Amino acid sequence: MSKIGKKIINLPEEVKITEVSEGRFEIKGPKGVLFFELPSVFKLEEENRIVKVVPLKDNLDKKTKALWGTLRSLLNNKVLGVKDGFEKVLILQGLGYAAEVKEDKIFFKLGYSHPVELAIPNDVKVEVKTEKGRSLIYVRGIDKEKVGAFAFKIKKLKPADVYHMKGFRYFDEVIKLKPVKKSAK
């Protein structure tokens, strides 16, 4: 049995799950609508605002057990997303480094000879705030996977170096600084 797959999902009052077609569910909440696909070897049980992902057969193989836990986590993330949404915060630090949002693109000055631009996905919102010589970039959305993927795409442009902390890092990321190498005398 899957330890994670057996856990229940408490459905908030403002979130509704309806079956659109065979194995395809619509999750609707105050922040928006997401869709969830369930393989044919599983079913969704809802009773008294409690949702469970249940396998159809008792005799489970290793692959089905792993998939069971994954599906439960994906469904839980979608329920949390339509209720509250998700947010990733990145810090851009460095002399002359800057970020700016214009329409559906985000522009960066990262010390290259040219500005770097990224197109913002439709269901992701980006906000930039500048304070104390660094830029805070807020990536928000209802789909946890898309928010995380776009935040990683931004971070990959110029990851923080371990000597001066110049570049992108997550707000809660801990980077152990190395001492600056000194020339031998």
Coordinates of C-alpha atoms in Angstrom, one line a residue:
M1 CA 0.0 0.0 0.0
S2 CA 1.1 3.5 -0.7
K3 CA 1.5 5.7 2.4
I4 CA 0.9 8.9 0.6
G5 CA -1.8 7.5 -1.7
K6 CA -3.9 6.4 1.3
K7 CA -4.1 9.9 2.8
I8 CA -7.3 11.8 2.4
I9 CA -7.7 15.2 0.8
N10 CA -10.0 17.6 2.7
L11 CA -11.9 19.6 0.2
P12 CA -12.5 23.3 1.2
E13 CA -16.0 24.6 0.9
E14 CA -15.2 27.0 -2.0
V15 CA -13.6 24.2 -4.1
K16 CA -15.7 21.8 -6.3
I17 CA -14.5 18.7 -8.2
T18 CA -16.7 17.5 -11.1
E19 CA -16.2 14.8 -13.6
V20 CA -16.1 16.2 -17.1
S21 CA -15.6 12.9 -18.9
E22 CA -14.3 9.4 -18.1
G23 CA -11.2 9.9 -15.9
R24 CA -11.1 13.7 -16.5
F25 CA -12.0 16.0 -13.6
E26 CA -12.5 19.8 -13.3
I27 CA -11.3 21.4 -10.1
K28 CA -12.9 24.8 -9.7
G29 CA -12.1 27.3 -6.9
P30 CA -11.9 31.1 -6.2
K31 CA -8.6 31.5 -8.0
G32 CA -9.5 29.6 -11.2
V33 CA -10.1 26.2 -12.9
L34 CA -7.6 23.3 -13.3
F35 CA -8.1 19.9 -14.9
F36 CA -6.9 16.5 -13.6
E37 CA -6.6 13.3 -15.5
L38 CA -6.9 10.0 -13.6
P39 CA -5.7 6.7 -15.3
S40 CA -8.3 3.9 -15.8
V41 CA -6.8 1.8 -12.9
F42 CA -7.9 4.4 -10.3
K43 CA -11.1 6.1 -9.3
L44 CA -11.9 9.1 -7.2
E45 CA -14.2 8.8 -4.2
E46 CA -15.8 11.9 -2.6
E47 CA -17.8 11.8 0.6
N48 CA -18.6 14.6 3.0
R49 CA -16.0 17.0 1.5
I50 CA -13.3 14.3 1.8
V51 CA -11.7 13.0 -1.4
K52 CA -9.7 9.8 -1.9
V53 CA -7.8 8.4 -4.9
V54 CA -8.5 4.6 -4.8
P55 CA -7.0 1.9 -7.0
L56 CA -9.6 -0.4 -8.7
K57 CA -7.8 -3.7 -8.0
D58 CA -6.5 -5.0 -4.6
N59 CA -3.5 -6.7 -6.0
L60 CA -1.1 -3.7 -6.7
D61 CA 2.2 -3.9 -8.5
K62 CA 5.1 -1.6 -7.6
K63 CA 4.5 0.8 -10.5
T64 CA 0.8 1.2 -9.5
K65 CA 1.7 1.9 -5.9
A66 CA 4.1 4.6 -6.9
L67 CA 1.6 6.1 -9.3
W68 CA -1.1 6.1 -6.6
G69 CA 1.0 8.4 -4.3
T70 CA 2.0 10.7 -7.2
L71 CA -1.7 11.1 -8.3
R72 CA -2.8 11.9 -4.8
S73 CA -0.1 14.6 -4.5
L74 CA -0.9 16.1 -7.9
L75 CA -4.6 16.3 -7.0
N76 CA -3.9 17.8 -3.6
N77 CA -1.6 20.5 -5.3
K78 CA -4.4 21.3 -7.8
V79 CA -6.9 21.7 -4.9
L80 CA -4.5 24.0 -3.0
G81 CA -3.8 25.9 -6.2
V82 CA -7.4 26.8 -7.0
K83 CA -8.0 27.8 -3.4
D84 CA -4.9 29.8 -2.4
G85 CA -2.4 29.7 -5.4
F86 CA 1.3 29.2 -5.3
E87 CA 4.2 31.7 -5.1
K88 CA 8.0 31.5 -5.7
V89 CA 10.2 34.4 -4.7
L90 CA 13.6 34.9 -6.4
I91 CA 16.3 37.4 -5.4
L92 CA 18.4 39.0 -8.1
Q93 CA 21.5 40.5 -6.5
G94 CA 24.5 42.2 -8.1
L95 CA 25.8 45.6 -9.1
G96 CA 23.9 46.8 -12.2
Y97 CA 21.6 43.7 -12.3
A98 CA 17.9 44.7 -12.8
A99 CA 14.6 43.2 -13.7
E100 CA 11.5 44.8 -15.3
V101 CA 8.1 43.5 -16.4
K102 CA 6.6 45.0 -19.6
E103 CA 3.3 43.6 -20.9
D104 CA 3.8 39.8 -21.2
K105 CA 7.6 39.8 -21.0
I106 CA 10.2 40.2 -18.3
F107 CA 13.5 41.9 -19.1
F108 CA 16.8 41.4 -17.2
K109 CA 20.1 43.2 -17.2
L110 CA 22.5 40.6 -16.0
G111 CA 25.9 42.0 -17.0
Y112 CA 25.8 40.7 -20.6
S113 CA 26.2 43.0 -23.6
H114 CA 22.5 42.7 -24.2
P115 CA 19.3 42.6 -22.1
V116 CA 17.8 39.1 -21.6
E117 CA 14.1 38.7 -22.1
L118 CA 11.7 35.9 -21.2
A119 CA 8.0 35.5 -22.3
I120 CA 5.7 35.1 -19.3
P121 CA 3.3 32.1 -19.6
N122 CA -0.4 33.0 -19.8
D123 CA -1.4 31.5 -16.4
V124 CA 1.6 32.9 -14.5
K125 CA 1.9 36.4 -13.0
V126 CA 5.2 38.0 -12.4
E127 CA 5.9 41.1 -10.2
V128 CA 9.2 42.8 -9.5
K129 CA 10.0 44.9 -6.5
T130 CA 13.4 46.6 -5.8
E131 CA 14.8 47.1 -2.4
K132 CA 18.2 47.5 -0.8
G133 CA 20.2 47.1 -4.0
R134 CA 18.4 43.9 -5.0
S135 CA 15.4 42.9 -7.0
L136 CA 12.7 40.6 -5.6
I137 CA 10.8 38.7 -8.3
Y138 CA 7.5 37.2 -7.4
V139 CA 6.2 34.4 -9.6
R140 CA 2.6 33.5 -8.8
G141 CA -0.1 31.2 -10.3
I142 CA -2.5 28.4 -9.5
D143 CA -0.5 25.5 -11.1
K144 CA 2.4 24.6 -8.9
E145 CA 4.3 22.9 -11.7
K146 CA 4.1 25.9 -14.0
V147 CA 5.1 28.3 -11.3
G148 CA 8.1 26.2 -10.3
A149 CA 9.2 25.6 -13.9
F150 CA 9.1 29.3 -14.8
A151 CA 10.9 30.3 -11.6
F152 CA 13.6 27.7 -12.4
K153 CA 13.8 29.1 -16.0
I154 CA 14.5 32.5 -14.5
K155 CA 17.1 31.2 -12.0
K156 CA 18.9 29.3 -14.8
L157 CA 19.7 32.5 -16.6
K158 CA 22.4 33.5 -14.0
P159 CA 22.5 31.3 -10.8
A160 CA 24.0 32.9 -7.7
D161 CA 27.8 32.3 -7.5
V162 CA 29.2 31.0 -4.3
Y163 CA 31.8 33.8 -3.9
H164 CA 29.8 37.0 -4.1
M165 CA 26.1 35.9 -4.2
K166 CA 25.7 37.7 -7.6
G167 CA 22.8 36.3 -9.6
F168 CA 19.4 34.6 -8.9
R169 CA 18.6 32.6 -5.9
Y170 CA 15.3 31.5 -4.2
F171 CA 14.3 33.6 -1.2
D172 CA 14.6 30.6 1.2
E173 CA 17.6 29.1 -0.5
V174 CA 20.8 28.8 1.6
I175 CA 24.0 29.1 -0.3
K176 CA 27.2 28.5 1.6
L177 CA 29.7 31.3 0.7
K178 CA 33.3 30.3 -0.1
P179 CA 36.1 32.7 0.8
V180 CA 37.4 34.8 -2.1
K181 CA 40.7 33.3 -3.4
K182 CA 43.6 35.5 -2.6
S183 CA 46.8 35.8 -4.7
A184 CA 50.0 34.3 -3.2
K185 CA 52.6 36.8 -2.1

